[in-house]
């Protein structure tokens, strides 16, 4: 019997079984994303001053404005997104429109 080959209940939601660990605790991918999102500050849309909503897109956390539907990214996030966009053409149609990083 191996400890490492059995899935364990996520120590955050106690629902999802996972092999994954995050910061030394058993953490499912969803909870890891939530933790990362909760650590980031809320951003304000530069266009209409609406509080933006955090979204997770394939592991990249981005801020989307519900008012103008704009997506705002840090420069390192932007380069990750551009990498994804090269590989994923669906992605390019949906998201790049709002990528008005100034
Ligand atoms: Zn969880
Ligand atoms: Zn906006």
PDB file of C-alpha atoms and ligand atoms in Angstrom:
ATOM      1  CA  UNK A   1       0.000   0.000   0.000  1.00  0.00           C
ATOM      2  CA  UNK A   2       1.446   3.277  -1.046  1.00  0.00           C
ATOM      3  CA  UNK A   3       0.498   6.587   0.486  1.00  0.00           C
ATOM      4  CA  UNK A   4       1.516   8.429  -2.607  1.00  0.00           C
ATOM      5  CA  UNK A   5      -0.562   6.577  -5.147  1.00  0.00           C
ATOM      6  CA  UNK A   6      -3.920   7.008  -3.422  1.00  0.00           C
ATOM      7  CA  UNK A   7      -6.024  10.080  -3.898  1.00  0.00           C
ATOM      8  CA  UNK A   8      -6.887  12.035  -0.781  1.00  0.00           C
ATOM      9  CA  UNK A   9      -9.696  14.370   0.051  1.00  0.00           C
ATOM     10  CA  UNK A  10      -8.862  17.995  -0.543  1.00  0.00           C
ATOM     11  CA  UNK A  11      -8.097  19.609   2.805  1.00  0.00           C
ATOM     12  CA  UNK A  12      -9.967  22.759   1.784  1.00  0.00           C
ATOM     13  CA  UNK A  13     -13.309  21.626   0.380  1.00  0.00           C
ATOM     14  CA  UNK A  14     -13.243  18.052   1.773  1.00  0.00           C
ATOM     15  CA  UNK A  15     -15.148  16.982  -1.329  1.00  0.00           C
ATOM     16  CA  UNK A  16     -12.751  16.515  -4.210  1.00  0.00           C
ATOM     17  CA  UNK A  17     -10.185  13.740  -4.186  1.00  0.00           C
ATOM     18  CA  UNK A  18      -6.864  14.688  -5.668  1.00  0.00           C
ATOM     19  CA  UNK A  19      -3.209  13.727  -5.910  1.00  0.00           C
ATOM     20  CA  UNK A  20      -2.241  17.336  -6.017  1.00  0.00           C
ATOM     21  CA  UNK A  21      -0.583  19.248  -3.198  1.00  0.00           C
ATOM     22  CA  UNK A  22      -0.349  22.979  -2.857  1.00  0.00           C
ATOM     23  CA  UNK A  23       1.881  24.527  -0.195  1.00  0.00           C
ATOM     24  CA  UNK A  24       2.170  21.175   1.559  1.00  0.00           C
ATOM     25  CA  UNK A  25      -1.556  20.530   1.835  1.00  0.00           C
ATOM     26  CA  UNK A  26      -3.765  18.271  -0.222  1.00  0.00           C
ATOM     27  CA  UNK A  27      -5.531  20.726  -2.473  1.00  0.00           C
ATOM     28  CA  UNK A  28      -7.686  20.123  -5.519  1.00  0.00           C
ATOM     29  CA  UNK A  29      -7.070  22.344  -8.581  1.00  0.00           C
ATOM     30  CA  UNK A  30     -10.286  24.282  -7.984  1.00  0.00           C
ATOM     31  CA  UNK A  31      -9.321  25.175  -4.407  1.00  0.00           C
ATOM     32  CA  UNK A  32      -5.807  26.095  -5.485  1.00  0.00           C
ATOM     33  CA  UNK A  33      -7.271  28.528  -7.994  1.00  0.00           C
ATOM     34  CA  UNK A  34      -9.605  29.984  -5.368  1.00  0.00           C
ATOM     35  CA  UNK A  35      -6.716  30.485  -2.972  1.00  0.00           C
ATOM     36  CA  UNK A  36      -4.657  32.237  -5.619  1.00  0.00           C
ATOM     37  CA  UNK A  37      -7.599  34.430  -6.604  1.00  0.00           C
ATOM     38  CA  UNK A  38      -8.331  35.378  -2.997  1.00  0.00           C
ATOM     39  CA  UNK A  39      -4.762  36.602  -2.587  1.00  0.00           C
ATOM     40  CA  UNK A  40      -4.992  39.032  -5.463  1.00  0.00           C
ATOM     41  CA  UNK A  41      -6.500  42.438  -4.923  1.00  0.00           C
ATOM     42  CA  UNK A  42      -9.674  43.525  -6.665  1.00  0.00           C
ATOM     43  CA  UNK A  43      -8.891  45.665  -9.689  1.00  0.00           C
ATOM     44  CA  UNK A  44     -10.927  48.532 -11.013  1.00  0.00           C
ATOM     45  CA  UNK A  45     -11.653  48.779 -14.729  1.00  0.00           C
ATOM     46  CA  UNK A  46      -9.752  51.745 -16.154  1.00  0.00           C
ATOM     47  CA  UNK A  47     -12.558  52.412 -18.633  1.00  0.00           C
ATOM     48  CA  UNK A  48     -15.654  52.575 -16.416  1.00  0.00           C
ATOM     49  CA  UNK A  49     -14.345  52.194 -12.826  1.00  0.00           C
ATOM     50  CA  UNK A  50     -16.285  48.979 -12.264  1.00  0.00           C
ATOM     51  CA  UNK A  51     -14.835  46.400  -9.863  1.00  0.00           C
ATOM     52  CA  UNK A  52     -13.588  43.559 -11.997  1.00  0.00           C
ATOM     53  CA  UNK A  53     -14.256  39.861 -11.469  1.00  0.00           C
ATOM     54  CA  UNK A  54     -11.400  37.358 -11.238  1.00  0.00           C
ATOM     55  CA  UNK A  55     -11.526  34.543 -13.715  1.00  0.00           C
ATOM     56  CA  UNK A  56      -9.360  31.528 -14.129  1.00  0.00           C
ATOM     57  CA  UNK A  57      -8.470  30.678 -17.680  1.00  0.00           C
ATOM     58  CA  UNK A  58      -6.336  27.558 -17.950  1.00  0.00           C
ATOM     59  CA  UNK A  59      -4.423  28.484 -14.832  1.00  0.00           C
ATOM     60  CA  UNK A  60      -4.029  32.166 -15.646  1.00  0.00           C
ATOM     61  CA  UNK A  61      -5.954  34.502 -13.398  1.00  0.00           C
ATOM     62  CA  UNK A  62      -7.362  37.465 -15.223  1.00  0.00           C
ATOM     63  CA  UNK A  63      -9.656  40.342 -14.369  1.00  0.00           C
ATOM     64  CA  UNK A  64     -12.806  40.766 -16.404  1.00  0.00           C
ATOM     65  CA  UNK A  65     -15.052  43.807 -16.307  1.00  0.00           C
ATOM     66  CA  UNK A  66     -18.749  42.879 -16.313  1.00  0.00           C
ATOM     67  CA  UNK A  67     -19.598  46.343 -17.596  1.00  0.00           C
ATOM     68  CA  UNK A  68     -17.531  46.600 -20.790  1.00  0.00           C
ATOM     69  CA  UNK A  69     -16.429  42.929 -20.891  1.00  0.00           C
ATOM     70  CA  UNK A  70     -12.808  44.009 -21.083  1.00  0.00           C
ATOM     71  CA  UNK A  71     -10.080  41.675 -19.870  1.00  0.00           C
ATOM     72  CA  UNK A  72      -7.054  43.122 -18.133  1.00  0.00           C
ATOM     73  CA  UNK A  73      -3.772  41.410 -17.486  1.00  0.00           C
ATOM     74  CA  UNK A  74      -0.362  41.981 -16.007  1.00  0.00           C
ATOM     75  CA  UNK A  75       2.430  41.977 -18.542  1.00  0.00           C
ATOM     76  CA  UNK A  76       3.595  38.506 -17.477  1.00  0.00           C
ATOM     77  CA  UNK A  77       0.018  37.271 -17.641  1.00  0.00           C
ATOM     78  CA  UNK A  78      -0.285  38.826 -21.063  1.00  0.00           C
ATOM     79  CA  UNK A  79       2.681  36.885 -22.393  1.00  0.00           C
ATOM     80  CA  UNK A  80       1.232  33.645 -20.969  1.00  0.00           C
ATOM     81  CA  UNK A  81      -2.029  34.423 -22.718  1.00  0.00           C
ATOM     82  CA  UNK A  82      -0.280  35.120 -25.982  1.00  0.00           C
ATOM     83  CA  UNK A  83       1.399  31.737 -25.735  1.00  0.00           C
ATOM     84  CA  UNK A  84      -1.983  30.101 -25.183  1.00  0.00           C
ATOM     85  CA  UNK A  85      -3.530  32.038 -28.034  1.00  0.00           C
ATOM     86  CA  UNK A  86      -0.929  30.639 -30.418  1.00  0.00           C
ATOM     87  CA  UNK A  87      -1.900  27.090 -29.510  1.00  0.00           C
ATOM     88  CA  UNK A  88      -5.626  27.589 -29.087  1.00  0.00           C
ATOM     89  CA  UNK A  89      -7.576  29.307 -31.824  1.00  0.00           C
ATOM     90  CA  UNK A  90     -10.919  29.311 -29.928  1.00  0.00           C
ATOM     91  CA  UNK A  91      -9.203  31.238 -27.248  1.00  0.00           C
ATOM     92  CA  UNK A  92      -8.070  33.914 -29.653  1.00  0.00           C
ATOM     93  CA  UNK A  93     -11.579  34.698 -30.899  1.00  0.00           C
ATOM     94  CA  UNK A  94     -13.161  34.979 -27.460  1.00  0.00           C
ATOM     95  CA  UNK A  95     -10.613  36.796 -25.397  1.00  0.00           C
ATOM     96  CA  UNK A  96      -8.142  38.802 -27.370  1.00  0.00           C
ATOM     97  CA  UNK A  97     -10.817  41.335 -28.254  1.00  0.00           C
ATOM     98  CA  UNK A  98     -10.865  42.694 -24.726  1.00  0.00           C
ATOM     99  CA  UNK A  99      -7.156  42.631 -24.180  1.00  0.00           C
ATOM    100  CA  UNK A 100      -6.647  46.359 -24.084  1.00  0.00           C
ATOM    101  CA  UNK A 101      -3.570  46.518 -21.927  1.00  0.00           C
ATOM    102  CA  UNK A 102      -2.359  50.048 -21.709  1.00  0.00           C
TER     103      UNK A 102
HETATM  104 ZN1  LIG B   1     -10.866  21.394  -2.862  1.00  0.00          ZN
HETATM  105 ZN1  LIG B   2     -15.035  48.151 -17.935  1.00  0.00          ZN
END
